[in-house]
Tab-separated table of C-alpha atoms and ligand atoms in Angstrom:
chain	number	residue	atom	x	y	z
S	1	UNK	CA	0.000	0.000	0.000
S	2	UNK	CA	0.773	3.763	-0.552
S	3	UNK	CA	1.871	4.904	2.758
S	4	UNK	CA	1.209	8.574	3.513
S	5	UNK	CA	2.585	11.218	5.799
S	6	UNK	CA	0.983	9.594	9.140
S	7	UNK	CA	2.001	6.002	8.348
S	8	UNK	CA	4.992	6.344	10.437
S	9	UNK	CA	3.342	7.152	13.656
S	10	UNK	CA	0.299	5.112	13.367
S	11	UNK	CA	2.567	1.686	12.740
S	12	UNK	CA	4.114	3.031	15.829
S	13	UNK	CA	0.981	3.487	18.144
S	14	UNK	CA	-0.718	0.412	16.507
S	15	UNK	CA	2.076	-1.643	17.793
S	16	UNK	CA	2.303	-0.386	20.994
S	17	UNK	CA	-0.980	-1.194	21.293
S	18	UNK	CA	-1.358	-4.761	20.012
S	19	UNK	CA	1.883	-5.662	22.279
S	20	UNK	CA	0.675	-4.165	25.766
S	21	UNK	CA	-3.108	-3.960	25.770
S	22	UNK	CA	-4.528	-7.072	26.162
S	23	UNK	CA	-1.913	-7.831	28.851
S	24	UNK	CA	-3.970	-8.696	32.147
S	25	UNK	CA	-4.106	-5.551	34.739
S	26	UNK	CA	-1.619	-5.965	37.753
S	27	UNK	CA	-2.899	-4.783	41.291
S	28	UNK	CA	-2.011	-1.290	40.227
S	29	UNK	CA	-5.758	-1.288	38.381
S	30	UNK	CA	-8.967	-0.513	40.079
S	31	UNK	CA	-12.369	-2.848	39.032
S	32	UNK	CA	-14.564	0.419	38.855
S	33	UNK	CA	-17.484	-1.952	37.103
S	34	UNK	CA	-18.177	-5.276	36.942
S	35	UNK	CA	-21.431	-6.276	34.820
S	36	UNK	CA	-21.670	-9.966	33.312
S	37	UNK	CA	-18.840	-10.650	30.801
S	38	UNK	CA	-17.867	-6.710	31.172
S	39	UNK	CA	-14.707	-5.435	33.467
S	40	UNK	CA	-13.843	-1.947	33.931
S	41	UNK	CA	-10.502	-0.982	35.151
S	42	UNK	CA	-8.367	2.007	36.309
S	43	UNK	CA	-5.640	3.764	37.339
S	44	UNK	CA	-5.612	6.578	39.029
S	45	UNK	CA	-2.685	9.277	37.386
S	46	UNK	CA	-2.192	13.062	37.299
S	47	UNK	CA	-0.393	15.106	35.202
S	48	UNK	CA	0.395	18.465	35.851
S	49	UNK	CA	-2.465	18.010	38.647
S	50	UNK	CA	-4.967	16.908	35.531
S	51	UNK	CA	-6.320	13.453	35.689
S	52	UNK	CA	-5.494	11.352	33.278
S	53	UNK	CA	-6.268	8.311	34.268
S	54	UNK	CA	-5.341	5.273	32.355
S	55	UNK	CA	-9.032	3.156	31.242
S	56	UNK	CA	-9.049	-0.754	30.509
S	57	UNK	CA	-11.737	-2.665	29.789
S	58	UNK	CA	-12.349	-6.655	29.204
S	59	UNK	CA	-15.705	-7.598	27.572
S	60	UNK	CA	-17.048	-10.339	26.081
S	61	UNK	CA	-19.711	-9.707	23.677
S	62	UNK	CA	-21.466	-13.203	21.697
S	63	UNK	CA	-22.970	-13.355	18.412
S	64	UNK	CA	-20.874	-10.927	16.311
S	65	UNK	CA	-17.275	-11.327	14.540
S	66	UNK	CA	-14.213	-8.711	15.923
S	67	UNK	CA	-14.508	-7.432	12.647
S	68	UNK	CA	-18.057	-6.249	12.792
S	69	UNK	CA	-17.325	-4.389	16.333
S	70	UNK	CA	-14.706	-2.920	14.730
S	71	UNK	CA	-16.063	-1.680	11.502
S	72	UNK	CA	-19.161	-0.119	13.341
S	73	UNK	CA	-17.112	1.674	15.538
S	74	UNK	CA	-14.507	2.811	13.074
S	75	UNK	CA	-17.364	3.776	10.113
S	76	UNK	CA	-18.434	7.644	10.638
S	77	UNK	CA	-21.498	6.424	8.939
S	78	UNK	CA	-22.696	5.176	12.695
S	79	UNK	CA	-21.128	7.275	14.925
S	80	UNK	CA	-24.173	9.313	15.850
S	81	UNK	CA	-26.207	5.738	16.644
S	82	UNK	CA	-24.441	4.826	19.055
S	83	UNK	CA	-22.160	8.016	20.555
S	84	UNK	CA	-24.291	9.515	22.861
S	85	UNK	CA	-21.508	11.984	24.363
S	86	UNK	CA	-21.284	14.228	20.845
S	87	UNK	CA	-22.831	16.986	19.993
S	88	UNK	CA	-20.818	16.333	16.357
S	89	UNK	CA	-18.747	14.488	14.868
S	90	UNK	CA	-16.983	14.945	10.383
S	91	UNK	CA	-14.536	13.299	8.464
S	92	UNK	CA	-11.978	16.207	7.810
S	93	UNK	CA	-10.015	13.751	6.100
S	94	UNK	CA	-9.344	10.812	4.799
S	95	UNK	CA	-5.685	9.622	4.257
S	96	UNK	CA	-6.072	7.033	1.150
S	97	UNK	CA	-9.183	7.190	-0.765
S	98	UNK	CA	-7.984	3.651	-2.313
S	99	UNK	CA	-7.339	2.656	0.972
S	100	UNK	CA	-10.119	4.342	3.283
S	101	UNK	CA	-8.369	2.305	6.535
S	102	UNK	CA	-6.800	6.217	7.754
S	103	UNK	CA	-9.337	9.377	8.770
S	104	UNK	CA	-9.308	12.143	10.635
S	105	UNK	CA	-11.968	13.030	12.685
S	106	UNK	CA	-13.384	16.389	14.540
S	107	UNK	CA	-15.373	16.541	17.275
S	108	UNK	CA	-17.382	17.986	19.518
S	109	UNK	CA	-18.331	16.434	22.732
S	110	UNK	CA	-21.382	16.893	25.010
S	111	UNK	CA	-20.373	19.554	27.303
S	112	UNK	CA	-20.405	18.193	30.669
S	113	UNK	CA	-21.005	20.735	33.812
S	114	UNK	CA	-19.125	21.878	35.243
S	115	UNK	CA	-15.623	21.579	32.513
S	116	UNK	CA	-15.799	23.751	29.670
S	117	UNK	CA	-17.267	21.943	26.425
S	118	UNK	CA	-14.148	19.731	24.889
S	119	UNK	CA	-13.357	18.883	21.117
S	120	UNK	CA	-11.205	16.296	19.902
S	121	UNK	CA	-8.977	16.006	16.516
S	122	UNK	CA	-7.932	12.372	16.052
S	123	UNK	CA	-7.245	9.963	12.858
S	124	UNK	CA	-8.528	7.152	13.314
S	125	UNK	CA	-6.895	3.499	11.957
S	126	UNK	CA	-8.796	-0.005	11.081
S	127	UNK	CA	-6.532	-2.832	10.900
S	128	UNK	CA	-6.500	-6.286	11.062
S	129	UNK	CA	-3.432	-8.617	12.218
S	130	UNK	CA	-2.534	-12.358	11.771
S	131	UNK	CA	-1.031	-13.470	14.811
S	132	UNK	CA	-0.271	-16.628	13.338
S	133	UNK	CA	-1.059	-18.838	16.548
S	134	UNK	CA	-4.838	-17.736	16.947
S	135	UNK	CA	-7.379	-19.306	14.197
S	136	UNK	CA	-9.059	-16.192	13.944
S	137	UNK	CA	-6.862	-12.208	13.220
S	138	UNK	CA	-7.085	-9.368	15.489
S	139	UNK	CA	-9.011	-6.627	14.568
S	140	UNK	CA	-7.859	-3.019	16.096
S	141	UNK	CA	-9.245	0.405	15.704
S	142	UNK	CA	-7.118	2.791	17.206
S	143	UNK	CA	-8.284	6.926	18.087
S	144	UNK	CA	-4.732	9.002	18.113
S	145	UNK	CA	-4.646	13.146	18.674
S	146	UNK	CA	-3.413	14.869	15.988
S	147	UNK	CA	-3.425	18.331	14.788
S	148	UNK	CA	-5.263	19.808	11.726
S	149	UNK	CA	-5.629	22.864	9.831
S	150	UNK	CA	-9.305	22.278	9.584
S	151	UNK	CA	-9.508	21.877	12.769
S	152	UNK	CA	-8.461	24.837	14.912
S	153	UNK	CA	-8.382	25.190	18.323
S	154	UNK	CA	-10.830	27.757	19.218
S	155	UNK	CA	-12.012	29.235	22.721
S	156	UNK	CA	-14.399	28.483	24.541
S	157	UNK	CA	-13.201	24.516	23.044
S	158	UNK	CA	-10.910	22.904	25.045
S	159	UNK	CA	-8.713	20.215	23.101
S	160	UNK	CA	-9.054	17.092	24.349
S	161	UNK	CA	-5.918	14.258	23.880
S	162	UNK	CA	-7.091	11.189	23.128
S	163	UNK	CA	-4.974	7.528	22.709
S	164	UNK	CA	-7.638	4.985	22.724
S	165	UNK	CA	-7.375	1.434	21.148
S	166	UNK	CA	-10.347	-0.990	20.578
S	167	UNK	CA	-8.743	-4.512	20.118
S	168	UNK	CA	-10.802	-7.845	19.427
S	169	UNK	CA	-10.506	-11.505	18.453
S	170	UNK	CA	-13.030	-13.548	17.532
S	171	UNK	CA	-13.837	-17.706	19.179
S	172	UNK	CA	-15.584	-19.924	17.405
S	173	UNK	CA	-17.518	-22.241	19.755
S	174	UNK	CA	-18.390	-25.585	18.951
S	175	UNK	CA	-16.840	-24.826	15.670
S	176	UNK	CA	-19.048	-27.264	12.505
S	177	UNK	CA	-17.144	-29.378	10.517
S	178	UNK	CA	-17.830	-27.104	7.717
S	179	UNK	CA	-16.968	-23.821	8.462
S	180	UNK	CA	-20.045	-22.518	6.382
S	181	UNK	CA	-22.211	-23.617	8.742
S	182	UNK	CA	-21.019	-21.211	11.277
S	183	UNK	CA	-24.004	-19.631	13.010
S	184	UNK	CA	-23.964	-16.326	15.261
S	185	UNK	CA	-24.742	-18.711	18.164
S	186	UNK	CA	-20.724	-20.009	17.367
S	187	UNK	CA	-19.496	-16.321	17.405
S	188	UNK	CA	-17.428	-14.901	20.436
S	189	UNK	CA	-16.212	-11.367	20.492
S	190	UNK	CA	-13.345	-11.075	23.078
S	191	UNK	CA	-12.390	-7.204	22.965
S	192	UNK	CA	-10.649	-5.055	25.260
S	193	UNK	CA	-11.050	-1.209	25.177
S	194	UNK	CA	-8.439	0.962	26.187
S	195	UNK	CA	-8.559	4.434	26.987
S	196	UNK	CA	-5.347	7.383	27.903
S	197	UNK	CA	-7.593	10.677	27.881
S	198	UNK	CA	-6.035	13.852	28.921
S	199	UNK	CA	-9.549	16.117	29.090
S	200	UNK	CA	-6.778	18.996	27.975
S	201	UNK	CA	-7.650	22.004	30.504
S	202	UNK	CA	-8.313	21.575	34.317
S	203	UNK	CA	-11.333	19.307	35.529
S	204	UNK	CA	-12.590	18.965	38.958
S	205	UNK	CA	-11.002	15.491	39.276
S	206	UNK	CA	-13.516	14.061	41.730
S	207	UNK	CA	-16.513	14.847	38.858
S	208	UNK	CA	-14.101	13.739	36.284
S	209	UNK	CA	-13.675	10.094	37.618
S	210	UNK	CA	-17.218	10.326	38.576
S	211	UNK	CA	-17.640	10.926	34.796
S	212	UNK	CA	-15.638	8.512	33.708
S	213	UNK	CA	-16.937	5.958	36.171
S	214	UNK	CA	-20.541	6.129	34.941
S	215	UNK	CA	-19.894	6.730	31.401
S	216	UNK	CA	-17.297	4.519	30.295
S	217	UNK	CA	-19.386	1.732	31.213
S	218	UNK	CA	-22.676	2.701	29.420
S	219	UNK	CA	-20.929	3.789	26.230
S	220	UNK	CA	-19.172	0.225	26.139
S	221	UNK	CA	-22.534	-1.346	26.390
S	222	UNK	CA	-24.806	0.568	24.510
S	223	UNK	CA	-21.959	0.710	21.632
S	224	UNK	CA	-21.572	-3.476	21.832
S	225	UNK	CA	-25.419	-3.712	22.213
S	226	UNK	CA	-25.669	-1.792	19.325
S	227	UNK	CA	-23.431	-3.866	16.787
S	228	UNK	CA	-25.581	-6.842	17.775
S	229	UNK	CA	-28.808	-5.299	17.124
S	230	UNK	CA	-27.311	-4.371	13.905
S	231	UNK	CA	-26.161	-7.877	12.599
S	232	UNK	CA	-28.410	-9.874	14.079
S	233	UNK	CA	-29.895	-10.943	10.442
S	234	UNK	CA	-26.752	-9.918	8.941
S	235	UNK	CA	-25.057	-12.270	6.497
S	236	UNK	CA	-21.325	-13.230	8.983
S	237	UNK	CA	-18.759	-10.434	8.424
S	238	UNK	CA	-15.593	-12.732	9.143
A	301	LIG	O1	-13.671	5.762	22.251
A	301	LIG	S1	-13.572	7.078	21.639
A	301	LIG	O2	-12.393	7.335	20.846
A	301	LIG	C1	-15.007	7.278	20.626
A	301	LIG	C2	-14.870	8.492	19.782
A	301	LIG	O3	-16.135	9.086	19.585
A	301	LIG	C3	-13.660	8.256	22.920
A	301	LIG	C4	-14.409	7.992	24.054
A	301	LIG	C5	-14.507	8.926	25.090
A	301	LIG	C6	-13.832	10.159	25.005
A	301	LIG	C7	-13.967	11.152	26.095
A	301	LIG	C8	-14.218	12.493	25.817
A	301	LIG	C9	-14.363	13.410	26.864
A	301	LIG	C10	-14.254	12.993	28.200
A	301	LIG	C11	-14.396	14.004	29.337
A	301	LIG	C12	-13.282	15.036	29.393
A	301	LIG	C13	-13.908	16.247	30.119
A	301	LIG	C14	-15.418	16.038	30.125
A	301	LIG	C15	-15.726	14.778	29.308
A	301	LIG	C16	-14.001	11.626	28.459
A	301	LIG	C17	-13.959	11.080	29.813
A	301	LIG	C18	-14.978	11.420	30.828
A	301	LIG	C19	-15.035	10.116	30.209
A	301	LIG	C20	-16.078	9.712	29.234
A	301	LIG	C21	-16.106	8.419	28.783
A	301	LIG	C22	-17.034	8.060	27.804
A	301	LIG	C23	-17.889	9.030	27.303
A	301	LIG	C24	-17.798	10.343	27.778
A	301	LIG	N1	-16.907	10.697	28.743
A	301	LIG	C25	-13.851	10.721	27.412
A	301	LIG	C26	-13.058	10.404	23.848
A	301	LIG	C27	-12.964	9.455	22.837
């Protein structure tokens, strides 16, 4: 492929990811929600006396492929249906047009009392990986800050800084001889989400972990709830 002016630094954050996310959490990480096959972790970090804390999250989600959870939350086409934080969200660019896996994103997030209204400027990269010993590739989608000319930072916006990863194989349970014969009852989504956001001017830091501690957890499950409402009578997307 045609590599492009951010190809360097994506291969770079994309690996990071893949090597240390879905490494279990050591005592260092707080379980700040436990529901079913979904764990919430954190760690509690300030910089500069802004929290930043560090966000990882195991879920288990049955019935659709890594692929689908990652296309619907990579596509801008379904961002709105299931991001209920954004007041708006565009496409300011897109890296490859023969290659669409690259775009940049702006947006502007819900403004949440009492922080000043954030926006965020991010590409955002679709890949998937062989890893050679699992039967089924990885699929990541990975959310990285970056600056933009269409994109300016203007008051009364503060920037946000985003690094977030979304990282997912797929099990086949009780695989049929014939692979064809896969159903969505076989399908087993293992993903992890992981989250460094910097909210980019000073927060209260009590409301902010309060905010992150209730909202993390419902946009995880009403984005995954989402994807399976979506391809429930969907044809497999392996
Ligand atoms: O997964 S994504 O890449 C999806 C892209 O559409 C993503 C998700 C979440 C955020 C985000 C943005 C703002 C905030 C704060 C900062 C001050 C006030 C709001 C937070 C913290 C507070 C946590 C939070 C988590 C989830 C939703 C909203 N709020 C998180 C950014 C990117």
């Amino acid at each position: 492929h045609k590599s492009h002016r951010l190809s360097n630094e994506i291969e770079r954050i994309v690996q990071d990811h893949l090597k240390y996310d879905r490494e279990n959490v050591s005592d260092l990480w707080e379980l700040i929600h436990h529901e079913g096959e979904m764990k919430v972790y954190r760690r509690e970090v300030e910089e500069n006396g802004i929290v930043v804390d560090p966000l990882k999250c195991f879920h288990t989600v049955k019935g659709v492929t890594g692929r689908e959870i990652c296309h619907y939350f990579f596509d801008p086409t379904y961002r709105m249906d299931w991001e209920t934080t954004l007041d708006s969200t565009k496409v300011i660019e897109t890296l490859d047009k023969d290659n669409p896996d690259t775009l940049i994103f702006f947006q502007l997030h819900k403004r949440v009392w009492p922080s000043a209204q954030r926006d965020s400027c991010f590409w955002s990269h679709i890949r998937c990986v062989s890893t050679g010993e699992e039967d089924q590739p990885l699929w990541i989608v990975v959310n990285y800050t970056t600056d933009h000319a269409q994109a300016p930072i203007k008051s009364p916006f503060v920037r946000l800084v985003a690094n977030v990863a979304l990282t997912c194989e797929t099990q086949i349970i009780e695989p049929p001889l014939n692979p064809k014969d896969i159903k969505r009852e076989n399908l087993l989504c293992k993903l992890t989400y992981v989250a460094f956001v910097n909210p980019g001017g000073w927060a209260p830091a009590a409301a902010l972990r309060a905010i992150a501690k209730r909202e993390y957890p419902k946009f995880l499950k009403r984005f995954t709830s989402y994807v399976i409402e979506q391809t429930r009578d969907q044809p497999i997307l392996f």
